[in-house]
XYZ file of C-alpha atoms in Angstrom:
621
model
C 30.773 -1.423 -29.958
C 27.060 -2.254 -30.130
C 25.125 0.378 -29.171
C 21.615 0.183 -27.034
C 19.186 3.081 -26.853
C 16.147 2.336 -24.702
C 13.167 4.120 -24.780
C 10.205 3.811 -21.799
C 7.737 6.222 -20.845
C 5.913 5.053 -17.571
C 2.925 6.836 -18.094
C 0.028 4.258 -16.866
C -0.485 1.486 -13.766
C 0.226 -2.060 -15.246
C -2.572 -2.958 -12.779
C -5.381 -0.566 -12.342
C -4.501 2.080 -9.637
C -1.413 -0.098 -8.316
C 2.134 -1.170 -8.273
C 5.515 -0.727 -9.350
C 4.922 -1.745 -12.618
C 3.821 0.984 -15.325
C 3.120 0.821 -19.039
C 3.701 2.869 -22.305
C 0.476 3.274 -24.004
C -2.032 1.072 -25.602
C -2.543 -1.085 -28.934
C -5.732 -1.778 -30.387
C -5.349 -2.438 -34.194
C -2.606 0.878 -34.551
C 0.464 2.091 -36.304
C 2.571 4.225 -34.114
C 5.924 5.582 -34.955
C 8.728 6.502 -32.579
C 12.198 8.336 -33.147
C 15.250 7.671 -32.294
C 18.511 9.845 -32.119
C 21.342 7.472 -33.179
C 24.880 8.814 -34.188
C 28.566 7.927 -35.711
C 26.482 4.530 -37.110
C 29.151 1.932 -38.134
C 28.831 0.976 -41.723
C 27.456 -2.730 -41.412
C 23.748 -1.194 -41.346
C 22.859 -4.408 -39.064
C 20.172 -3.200 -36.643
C 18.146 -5.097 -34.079
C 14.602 -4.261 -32.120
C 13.652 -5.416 -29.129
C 9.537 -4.442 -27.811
C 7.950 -5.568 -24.343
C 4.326 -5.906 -25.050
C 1.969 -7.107 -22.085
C -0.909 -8.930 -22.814
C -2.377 -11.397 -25.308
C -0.212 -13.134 -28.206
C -0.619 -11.299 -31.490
C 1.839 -10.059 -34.653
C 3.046 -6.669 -35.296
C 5.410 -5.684 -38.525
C 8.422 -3.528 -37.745
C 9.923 -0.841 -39.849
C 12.979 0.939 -39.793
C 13.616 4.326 -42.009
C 10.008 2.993 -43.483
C 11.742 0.045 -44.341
C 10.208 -3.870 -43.278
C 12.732 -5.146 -40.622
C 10.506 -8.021 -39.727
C 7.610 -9.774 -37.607
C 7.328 -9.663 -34.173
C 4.793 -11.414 -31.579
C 4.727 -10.856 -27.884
C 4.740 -13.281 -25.515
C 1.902 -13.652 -23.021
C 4.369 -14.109 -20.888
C 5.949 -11.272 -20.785
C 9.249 -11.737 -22.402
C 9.770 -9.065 -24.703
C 10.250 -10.262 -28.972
C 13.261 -9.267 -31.185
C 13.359 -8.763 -34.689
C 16.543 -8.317 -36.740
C 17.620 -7.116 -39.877
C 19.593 -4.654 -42.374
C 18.778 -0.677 -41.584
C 19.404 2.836 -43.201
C 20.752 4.441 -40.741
C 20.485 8.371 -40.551
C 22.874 10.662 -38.478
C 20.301 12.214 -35.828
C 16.419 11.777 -36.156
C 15.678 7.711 -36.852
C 12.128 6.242 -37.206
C 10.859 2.804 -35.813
C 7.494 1.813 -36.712
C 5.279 -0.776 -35.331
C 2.037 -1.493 -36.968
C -0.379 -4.447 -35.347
C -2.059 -6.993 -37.458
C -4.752 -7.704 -34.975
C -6.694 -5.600 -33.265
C -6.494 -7.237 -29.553
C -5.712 -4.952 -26.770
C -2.060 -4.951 -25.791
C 0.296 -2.754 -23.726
C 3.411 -1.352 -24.737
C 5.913 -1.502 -21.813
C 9.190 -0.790 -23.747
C 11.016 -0.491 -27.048
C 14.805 -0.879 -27.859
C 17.313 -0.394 -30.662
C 20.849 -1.714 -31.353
C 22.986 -0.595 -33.137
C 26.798 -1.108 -34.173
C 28.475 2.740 -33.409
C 32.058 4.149 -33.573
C 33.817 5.459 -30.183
C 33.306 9.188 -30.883
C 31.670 11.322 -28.436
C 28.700 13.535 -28.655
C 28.660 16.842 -26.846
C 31.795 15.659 -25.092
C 30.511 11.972 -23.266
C 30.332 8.972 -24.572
C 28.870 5.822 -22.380
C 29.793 2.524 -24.256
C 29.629 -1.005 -23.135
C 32.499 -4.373 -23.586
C 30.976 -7.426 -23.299
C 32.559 -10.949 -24.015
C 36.291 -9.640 -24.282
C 39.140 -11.391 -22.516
C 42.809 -10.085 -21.606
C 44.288 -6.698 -22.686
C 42.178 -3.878 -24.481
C 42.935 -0.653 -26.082
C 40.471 2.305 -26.758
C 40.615 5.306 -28.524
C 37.648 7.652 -28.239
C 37.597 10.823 -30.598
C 35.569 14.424 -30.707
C 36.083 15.193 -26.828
C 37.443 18.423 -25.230
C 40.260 19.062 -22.789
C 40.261 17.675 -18.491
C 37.683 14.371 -20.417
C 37.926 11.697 -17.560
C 37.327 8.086 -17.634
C 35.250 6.070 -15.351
C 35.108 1.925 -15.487
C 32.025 0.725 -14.130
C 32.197 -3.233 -13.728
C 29.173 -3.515 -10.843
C 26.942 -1.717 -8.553
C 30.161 -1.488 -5.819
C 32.894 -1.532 -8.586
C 32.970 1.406 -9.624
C 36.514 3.852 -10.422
C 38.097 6.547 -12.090
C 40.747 5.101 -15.366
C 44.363 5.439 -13.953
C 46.654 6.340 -17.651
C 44.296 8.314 -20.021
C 46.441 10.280 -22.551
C 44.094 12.656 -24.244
C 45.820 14.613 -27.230
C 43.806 17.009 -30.138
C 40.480 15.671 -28.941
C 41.466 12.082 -28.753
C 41.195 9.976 -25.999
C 43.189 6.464 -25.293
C 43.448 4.318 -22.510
C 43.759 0.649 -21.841
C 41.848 -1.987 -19.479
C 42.497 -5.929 -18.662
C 38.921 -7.273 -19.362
C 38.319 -10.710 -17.814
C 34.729 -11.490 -20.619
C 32.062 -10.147 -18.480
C 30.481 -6.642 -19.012
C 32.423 -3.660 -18.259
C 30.984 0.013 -18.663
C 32.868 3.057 -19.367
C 31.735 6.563 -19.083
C 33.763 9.147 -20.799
C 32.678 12.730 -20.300
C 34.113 16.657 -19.668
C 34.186 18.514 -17.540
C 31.064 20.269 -18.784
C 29.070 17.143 -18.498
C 29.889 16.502 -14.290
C 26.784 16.792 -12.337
C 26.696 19.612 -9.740
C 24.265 20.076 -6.857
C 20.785 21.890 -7.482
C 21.217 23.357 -3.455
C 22.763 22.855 -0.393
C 21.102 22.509 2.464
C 21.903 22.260 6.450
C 21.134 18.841 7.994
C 21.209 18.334 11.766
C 22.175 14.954 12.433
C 20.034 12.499 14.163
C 21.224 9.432 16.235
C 18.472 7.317 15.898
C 21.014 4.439 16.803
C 22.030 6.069 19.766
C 18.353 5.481 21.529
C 18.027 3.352 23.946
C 14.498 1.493 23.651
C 10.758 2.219 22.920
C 7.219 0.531 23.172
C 5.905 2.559 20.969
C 7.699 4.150 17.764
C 6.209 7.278 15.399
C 7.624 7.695 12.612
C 6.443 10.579 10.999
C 6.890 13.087 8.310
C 8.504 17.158 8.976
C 5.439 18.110 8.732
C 3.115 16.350 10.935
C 5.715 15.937 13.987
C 3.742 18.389 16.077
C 0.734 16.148 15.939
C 2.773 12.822 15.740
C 4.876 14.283 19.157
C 1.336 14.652 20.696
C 0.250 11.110 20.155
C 3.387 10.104 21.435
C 2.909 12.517 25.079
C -0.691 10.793 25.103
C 0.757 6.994 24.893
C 3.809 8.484 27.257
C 1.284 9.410 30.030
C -0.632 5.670 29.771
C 2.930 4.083 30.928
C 4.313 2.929 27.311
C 7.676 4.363 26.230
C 6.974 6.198 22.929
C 8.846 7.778 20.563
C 8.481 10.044 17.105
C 11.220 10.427 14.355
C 11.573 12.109 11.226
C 11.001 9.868 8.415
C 13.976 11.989 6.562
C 16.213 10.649 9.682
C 15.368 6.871 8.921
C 16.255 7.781 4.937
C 19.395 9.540 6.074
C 20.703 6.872 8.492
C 19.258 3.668 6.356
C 19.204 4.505 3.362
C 21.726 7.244 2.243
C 19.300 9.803 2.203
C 17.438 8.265 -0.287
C 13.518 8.119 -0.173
C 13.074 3.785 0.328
C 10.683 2.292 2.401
C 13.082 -0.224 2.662
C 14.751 1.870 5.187
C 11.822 2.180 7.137
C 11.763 -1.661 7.776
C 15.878 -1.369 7.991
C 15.381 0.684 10.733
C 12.295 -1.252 12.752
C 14.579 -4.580 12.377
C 17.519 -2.705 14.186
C 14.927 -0.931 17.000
C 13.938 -4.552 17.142
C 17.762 -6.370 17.328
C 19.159 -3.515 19.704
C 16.885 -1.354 21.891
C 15.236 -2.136 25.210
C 12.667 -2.451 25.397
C 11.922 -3.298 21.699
C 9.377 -1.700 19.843
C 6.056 -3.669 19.913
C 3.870 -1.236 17.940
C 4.934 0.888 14.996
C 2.632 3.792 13.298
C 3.355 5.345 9.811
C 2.079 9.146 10.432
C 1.357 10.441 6.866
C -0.067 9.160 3.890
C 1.871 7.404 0.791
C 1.103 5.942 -1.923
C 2.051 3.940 -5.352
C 3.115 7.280 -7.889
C 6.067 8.229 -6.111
C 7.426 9.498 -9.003
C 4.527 11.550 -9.652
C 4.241 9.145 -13.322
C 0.755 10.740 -13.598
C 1.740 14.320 -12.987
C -0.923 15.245 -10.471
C -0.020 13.222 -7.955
C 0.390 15.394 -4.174
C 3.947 14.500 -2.204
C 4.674 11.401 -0.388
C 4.495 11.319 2.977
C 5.283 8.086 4.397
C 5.832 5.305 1.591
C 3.852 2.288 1.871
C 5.812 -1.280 0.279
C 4.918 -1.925 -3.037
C 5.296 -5.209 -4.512
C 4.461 -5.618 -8.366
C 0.470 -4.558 -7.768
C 0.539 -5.451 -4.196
C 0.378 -3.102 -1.112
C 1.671 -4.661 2.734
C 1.928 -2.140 5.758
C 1.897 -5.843 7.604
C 5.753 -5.794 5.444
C 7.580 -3.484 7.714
C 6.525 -5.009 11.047
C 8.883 -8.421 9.713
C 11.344 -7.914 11.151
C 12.386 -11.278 12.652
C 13.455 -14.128 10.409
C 12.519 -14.457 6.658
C 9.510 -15.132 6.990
C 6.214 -13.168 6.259
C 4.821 -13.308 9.992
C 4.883 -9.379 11.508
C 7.153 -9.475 14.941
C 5.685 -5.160 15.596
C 1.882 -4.307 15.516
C 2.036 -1.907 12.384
C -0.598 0.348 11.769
C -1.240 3.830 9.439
C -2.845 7.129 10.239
C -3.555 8.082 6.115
C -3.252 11.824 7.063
C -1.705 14.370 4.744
C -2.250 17.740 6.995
C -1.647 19.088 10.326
C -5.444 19.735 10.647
C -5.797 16.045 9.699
C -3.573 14.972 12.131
C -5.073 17.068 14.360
C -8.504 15.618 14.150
C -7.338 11.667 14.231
C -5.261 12.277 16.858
C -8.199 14.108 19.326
C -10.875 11.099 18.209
C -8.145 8.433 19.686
C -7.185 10.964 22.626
C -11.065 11.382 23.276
C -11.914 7.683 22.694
C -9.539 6.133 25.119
C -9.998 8.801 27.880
C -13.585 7.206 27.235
C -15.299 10.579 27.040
C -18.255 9.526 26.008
C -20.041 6.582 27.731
C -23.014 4.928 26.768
C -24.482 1.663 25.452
C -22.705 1.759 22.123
C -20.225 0.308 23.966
C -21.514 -2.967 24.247
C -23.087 -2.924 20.645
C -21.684 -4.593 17.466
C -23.029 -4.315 13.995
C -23.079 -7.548 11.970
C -23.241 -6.756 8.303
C -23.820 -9.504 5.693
C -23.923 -9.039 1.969
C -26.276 -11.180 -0.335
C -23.784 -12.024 -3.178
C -25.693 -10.415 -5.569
C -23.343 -9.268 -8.611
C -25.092 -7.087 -10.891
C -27.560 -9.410 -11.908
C -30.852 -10.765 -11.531
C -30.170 -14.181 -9.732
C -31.401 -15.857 -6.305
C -30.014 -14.699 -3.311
C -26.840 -16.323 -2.409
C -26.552 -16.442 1.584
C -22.483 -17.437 1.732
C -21.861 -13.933 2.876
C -24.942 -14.004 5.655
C -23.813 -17.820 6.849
C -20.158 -16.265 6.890
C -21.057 -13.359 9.384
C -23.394 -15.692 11.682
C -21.107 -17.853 12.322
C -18.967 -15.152 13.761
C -22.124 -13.861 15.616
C -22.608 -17.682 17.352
C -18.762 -18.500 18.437
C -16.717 -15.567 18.018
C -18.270 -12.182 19.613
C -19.095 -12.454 23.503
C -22.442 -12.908 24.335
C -22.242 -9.910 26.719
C -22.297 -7.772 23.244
C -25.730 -7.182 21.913
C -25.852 -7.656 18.040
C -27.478 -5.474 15.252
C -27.726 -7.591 12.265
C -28.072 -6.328 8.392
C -28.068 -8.782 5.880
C -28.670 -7.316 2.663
C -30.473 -10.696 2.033
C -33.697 -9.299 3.962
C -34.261 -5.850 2.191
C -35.633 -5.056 -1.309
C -33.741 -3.995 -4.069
C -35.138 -1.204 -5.819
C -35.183 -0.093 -9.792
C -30.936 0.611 -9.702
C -30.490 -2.542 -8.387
C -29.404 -0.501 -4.583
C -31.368 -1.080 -1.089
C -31.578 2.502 0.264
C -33.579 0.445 3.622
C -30.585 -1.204 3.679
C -28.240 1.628 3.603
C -30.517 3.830 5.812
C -30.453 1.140 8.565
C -26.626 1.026 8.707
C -26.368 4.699 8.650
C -28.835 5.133 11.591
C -27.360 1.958 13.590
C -23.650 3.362 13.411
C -25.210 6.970 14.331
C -26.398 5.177 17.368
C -22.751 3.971 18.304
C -20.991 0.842 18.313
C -17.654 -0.839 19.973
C -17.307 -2.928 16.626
C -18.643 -2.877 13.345
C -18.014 -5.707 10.526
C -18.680 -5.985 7.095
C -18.395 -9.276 4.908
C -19.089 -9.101 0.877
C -18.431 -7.692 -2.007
C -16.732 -4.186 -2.295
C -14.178 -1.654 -3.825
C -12.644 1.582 -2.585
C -15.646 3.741 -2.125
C -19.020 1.066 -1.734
C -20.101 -1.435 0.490
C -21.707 -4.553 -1.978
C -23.052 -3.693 -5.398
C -26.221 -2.737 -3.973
C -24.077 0.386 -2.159
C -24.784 -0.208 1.673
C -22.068 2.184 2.268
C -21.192 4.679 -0.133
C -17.701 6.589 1.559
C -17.871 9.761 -1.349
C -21.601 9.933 -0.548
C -22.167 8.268 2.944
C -20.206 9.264 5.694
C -20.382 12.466 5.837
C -24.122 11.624 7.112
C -22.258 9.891 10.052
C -22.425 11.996 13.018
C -21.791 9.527 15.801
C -19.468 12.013 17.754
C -17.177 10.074 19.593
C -19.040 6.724 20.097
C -16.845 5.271 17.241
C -16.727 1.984 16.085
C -13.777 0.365 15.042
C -14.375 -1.381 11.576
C -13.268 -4.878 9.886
C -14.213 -5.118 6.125
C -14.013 -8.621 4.938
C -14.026 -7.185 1.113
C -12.175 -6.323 -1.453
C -10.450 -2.552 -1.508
C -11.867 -1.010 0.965
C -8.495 0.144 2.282
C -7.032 1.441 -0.743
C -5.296 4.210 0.970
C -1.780 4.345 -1.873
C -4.152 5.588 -4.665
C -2.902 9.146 -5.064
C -6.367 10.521 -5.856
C -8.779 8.455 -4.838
C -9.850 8.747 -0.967
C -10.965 4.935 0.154
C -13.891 4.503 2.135
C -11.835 3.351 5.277
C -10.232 6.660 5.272
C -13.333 8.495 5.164
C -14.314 7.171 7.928
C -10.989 7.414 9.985
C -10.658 11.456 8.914
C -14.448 12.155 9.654
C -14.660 15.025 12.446
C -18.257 14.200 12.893
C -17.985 10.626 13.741
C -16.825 7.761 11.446
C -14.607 4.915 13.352
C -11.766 4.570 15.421
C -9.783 2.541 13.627
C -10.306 -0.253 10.241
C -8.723 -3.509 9.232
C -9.836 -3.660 5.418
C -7.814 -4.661 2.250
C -5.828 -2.518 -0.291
C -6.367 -5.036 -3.421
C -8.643 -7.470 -4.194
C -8.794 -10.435 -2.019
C -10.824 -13.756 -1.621
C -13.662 -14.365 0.951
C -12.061 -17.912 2.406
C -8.670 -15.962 3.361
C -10.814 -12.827 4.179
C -12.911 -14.398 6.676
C -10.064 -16.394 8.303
C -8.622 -13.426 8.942
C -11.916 -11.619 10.504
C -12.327 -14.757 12.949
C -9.110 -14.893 14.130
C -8.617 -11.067 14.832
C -11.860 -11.539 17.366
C -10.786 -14.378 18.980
C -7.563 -13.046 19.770
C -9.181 -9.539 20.531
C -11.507 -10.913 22.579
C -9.388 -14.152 24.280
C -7.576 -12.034 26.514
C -7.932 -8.343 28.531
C -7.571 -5.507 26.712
C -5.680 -6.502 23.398
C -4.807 -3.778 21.471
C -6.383 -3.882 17.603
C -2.770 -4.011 16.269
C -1.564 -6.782 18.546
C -5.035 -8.818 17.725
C -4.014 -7.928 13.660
C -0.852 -9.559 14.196
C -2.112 -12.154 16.361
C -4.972 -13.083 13.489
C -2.272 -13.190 10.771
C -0.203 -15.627 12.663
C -2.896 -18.057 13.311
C -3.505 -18.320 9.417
C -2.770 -21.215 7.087
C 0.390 -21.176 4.684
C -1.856 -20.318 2.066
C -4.260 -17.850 3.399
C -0.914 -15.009 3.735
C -0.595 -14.276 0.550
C -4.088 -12.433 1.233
C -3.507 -11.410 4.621
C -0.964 -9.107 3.225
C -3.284 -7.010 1.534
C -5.103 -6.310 4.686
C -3.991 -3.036 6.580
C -4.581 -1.318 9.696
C -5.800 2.382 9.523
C -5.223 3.765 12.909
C -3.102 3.742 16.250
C -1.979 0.133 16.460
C -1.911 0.568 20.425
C -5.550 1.304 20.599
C -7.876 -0.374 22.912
C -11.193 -0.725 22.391
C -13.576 1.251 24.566
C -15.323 -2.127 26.002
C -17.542 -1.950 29.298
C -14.920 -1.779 32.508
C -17.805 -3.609 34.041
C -20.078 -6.907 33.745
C -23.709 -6.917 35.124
C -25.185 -9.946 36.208
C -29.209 -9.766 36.730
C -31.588 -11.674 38.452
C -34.950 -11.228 36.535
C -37.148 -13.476 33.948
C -36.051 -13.429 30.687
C -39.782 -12.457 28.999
C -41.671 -9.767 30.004
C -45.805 -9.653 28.915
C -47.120 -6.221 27.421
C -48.337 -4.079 30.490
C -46.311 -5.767 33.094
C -44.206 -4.097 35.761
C -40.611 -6.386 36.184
C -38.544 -6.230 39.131
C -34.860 -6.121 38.815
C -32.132 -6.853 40.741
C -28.079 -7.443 40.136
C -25.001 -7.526 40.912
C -21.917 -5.614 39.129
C -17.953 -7.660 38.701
C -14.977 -6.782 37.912
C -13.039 -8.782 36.295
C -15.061 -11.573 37.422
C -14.743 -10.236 41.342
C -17.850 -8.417 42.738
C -17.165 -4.920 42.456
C -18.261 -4.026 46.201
C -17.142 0.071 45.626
C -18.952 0.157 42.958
C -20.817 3.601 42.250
C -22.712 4.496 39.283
C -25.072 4.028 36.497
C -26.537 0.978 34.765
C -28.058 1.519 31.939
C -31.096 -1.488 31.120
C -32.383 -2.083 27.938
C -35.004 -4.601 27.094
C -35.340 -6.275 23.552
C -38.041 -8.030 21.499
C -37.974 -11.288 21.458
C -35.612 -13.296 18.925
C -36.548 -13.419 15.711
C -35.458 -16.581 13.541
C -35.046 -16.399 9.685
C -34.925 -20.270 7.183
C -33.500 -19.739 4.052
């Protein structure tokens, strides 16, 4: 039978810092030599490589036993090349070479030998594969010890032991009706079956025996404590709530195995069965992309995120309804990976929506406009300004007074930063805000190249307290919460005990500014076109209002934080009868009136807090 041996080490990210997909090592010009342990070799010597190289097209030569197979040449797109000829085979230790021509950068993803080898076992199993055979088949396997078993694997769900294996002085028959497709056999010993590393007690959950929820945790062991207490807060504010163990969701919908598929398996049948249906859904626990732990210093998963090639959706498991790519639950994430970080996000909400704090910050948002600048020395481009006052005119409510920074109007200094810049957002969001929003240029740590926002070196100088804004980066990476090292600068600011925000809608990839500010609009009109939306029902709401072509992008957006959080807006709106210009020196008299939901509030009893504001200032570029 022809014989495959495989070899793939998935050492590196195919995509920087992302994905499913992982690569070998790198070529740049080399000559690298790999062994291979091949044995019981049939005597026509005909041997046949197979590499997967990603990247450019180029030409490598390919030796076997230091002898020229061949010339290979990847394919740029991504189909691996196979190169053929006569070998020297060896019994044991076997050496492919592959030297490149060129010296262009490529990655090695794979490499593969076959190889024609007799049925004789090594250290009692032998795995072999039929392919291409029709009707009745013999076999006769040699060099295996007594109580060797057969097993016939013809699918994924067609799997059996061999009913009539004789097996007499080490050699093994049996027979099979093949029908020409594929057909695996596995012969092994006793010595070779698998037993289990521990046992351990599981208490069963019934997580299909609930009757309905509002609100759904699901957590990991670890962090149910905290995740129960979020769930006791949203309990006493009228929703239904409930936490589970994310090992319950593997174990009921998924076999026990560790998928985030069964995460969304589970949502869909919350969503199909309970009442009332889940509307909002929060991960409790970090995750990200080396769940393997590929890298060897990754820390455990928590909660898995959905990976897809070098793409990262949270949005994913809140489709449950239909094929399509529209989310039916308001999914957010609380990135935490401690109890004492769990601890900390949780009080900030808690303390946020019992509206501990009240002040003016309330009614201010921060407008934040990049200048486009990219690292060199070019006129200011003012897409990124025009993109964030257009949002200022039609999409924020004129009760909201606005604190503009564009980047546009402060110097750049020697580095190419604007520290005035940078010191003006740090003292505005000090101050307080209900909302701040960023649109430009970014990665996961920095606001724009000129590093408005710096997350490793910024925000631990935020000490708002708990007038927190909530945050919407219209950037690239800002949210990119599955790198298992890196901290983003969106989870900086949701962890911060000092301050920070409440909440942020930012991207885990790289994204594009048309899709990216589509997205920003919508989420405000639909936060703002009815009474207290929640931020995860206004995400939803914003991705459902986009183009066909715009969700590709959307999906790289993510919410950090409780999904059922509402925004801390005034309760009231004051209405004042005064001149709208005041002269230096002069004393104003002012008089109002306070509503309610557009209703004069006649039991109204309190504070208003008046500020007055120079007059408008108007920039021409």
């Amino acid at each position: 039978y022809r014989e495959r041996v495989h070899r793939e080490v998935e050492r590196y990210p195919l995509y920087e810092r992302s994905g499913t997909e992982w690569y070998w090592e790198v070529y740049r010009g080399d000559t690298k030599r790999y062994s291979f342990l091949i044995y019981d070799a049939a005597s026509d010597d005909s041997v046949r490589v197979r590499v997967l190289f990603r990247g450019p097209r180029c030409r490598f030569r390919v030796f076997f036993n230091d002898s020229l197979l061949g010339m290979g040449i990847p394919d740029k797109m991504g189909r691996p090349f196979t190169v053929s000829g006569i070998g020297k085979f060896r019994d044991g230790v076997n050496t492919l070479i592959l030297s490149q021509i060129e010296s262009t950068k490529v990655k090695l993803d794979w490499v593969e030998l076959e190889y024609t080898r007799r049925l004789v076992a090594k250290d009692d199993m032998l795995f072999f594969t039929v392919d291409g055979t029709s009707g009745p088949v013999n076999f006769r396997v040699e060099r295996l010890g007594d109580g060797a078993e057969v097993f016939r694997v013809a699918g994924p769900w067609d799997v059996g032991r061999m009913e009539g294996v004789e097996l007499e002085e080490g050699v093994l028959t049996f027979g099979d009706s093949l029908s020409g497709k594929p057909v695996r056999y596995l012969v092994l010993g006793p010595s070779k079956f698998s037993r289990p590393d521990f046992v351990r007690r599981d208490v069963n959950s019934d997580l299909r025996g609930m009757g309905g929820a509002d609100y759904v945790v699901i957590a990991h062991r670890d962090l149910l404590k905290e995740a129960e207490e979020l769930v006791r807060w949203r309990e006493e504010r009228g929703m239904r709530a409930v936490a589970v163990d994310v090992e319950d969701v593997y174990d009921e919908f998924a076999w026990g195995l560790e998928d985030p598929t069964a995460i969304r398996d589970f949502l869909k049948y919350a969503y199909e069965v309970w009442n009332p249906r889940p509307s909002f859904a929060l991960l409790f626990g970090n995750g990200h992309f080396d769940f393997r732990n590929r890298s060897g210093s990754s820390p455990p998963e928590l909660v898995p995120p959905y990976e897809e090639g070098a793409l990262e959706s949270d949005l994913w498991f809140g489709c449950v309804d239909g094929e399509d790519l529209l989310p039916d639950i308001a999914v957010g994430r609380l990135p935490v990976t401690t109890p004492e970080e769990a601890r900390t996000v949780v009080e900030k909400i808690e303390d946020y929506e019992a509206r501990k704090e009240r002040g003016p910050w309330q009614d201010r948002v921060i407008l934040v406009g990049d200048d486009e600048w990219g690292g060199i020395l070019e006129p200011n481009n003012p897409s990124f300004t025009r993109d964030t006052e257009i949002i200022a005119r039609h999409d924020i409510p004129s009760l909201f007074n606005q604190v503009k920074i564009y980047l546009m109007e402060y110097p750049r200094d020697s580095s190419g930063e604007k520290p005035q810049a940078r010191e003006a957002l740090i003292r505005e969001i000090n101050r307080g805000a209900i909302l701040c929003n960023y649109i430009g240029h970014g990665n996961y740590d920095v606001l724009a190249h000129e590093h408005v926002l710096r997350g490793s070196a910024d925000v631990g100088l935020l000490e708002n307290g708990r007038k927190l804004p909530f945050f919407f980066f219209s950037s690239c990476s800002n949210a990119h919460f599955d790198d298992p090292v890196r901290l983003s600068i969106s989870e900086r600011l949701l962890l911060s005990d000092k301050g920070g925000g409440i909440g942020v809608i930012a991207s885990t990839r790289k994204t594009f500014n048309r899709g990216n500010v589509a997205l920003n609009r919508n989420f405000y009109r639909v936060l703002f076109g009815g009474r207290d939306v929640p931020v995860g029902m206004a995400f939803v709401g914003a991705v459902g209002r986009l183009s066909p072509d715009l969700m590709h992008n959307a999906r790289k957006f993510v919410l950090l934080g409780d999904p059922a959080l509402r925004l801390a807006m005034p309760e009231f709106e004051v209405k004042l009868s005064a001149p709208d210009s005041i002269k230096a020196l002069a004393e104003l008299k002012v008089s109002g009136e306070v509503y309610r939901d557009g209703e004069l509030a006649e039991d109204f009893n309190g504070e208003v807090l008046l500020e007055i504001f120079d007059s408008a200032n108007m920039v021409r570029r």
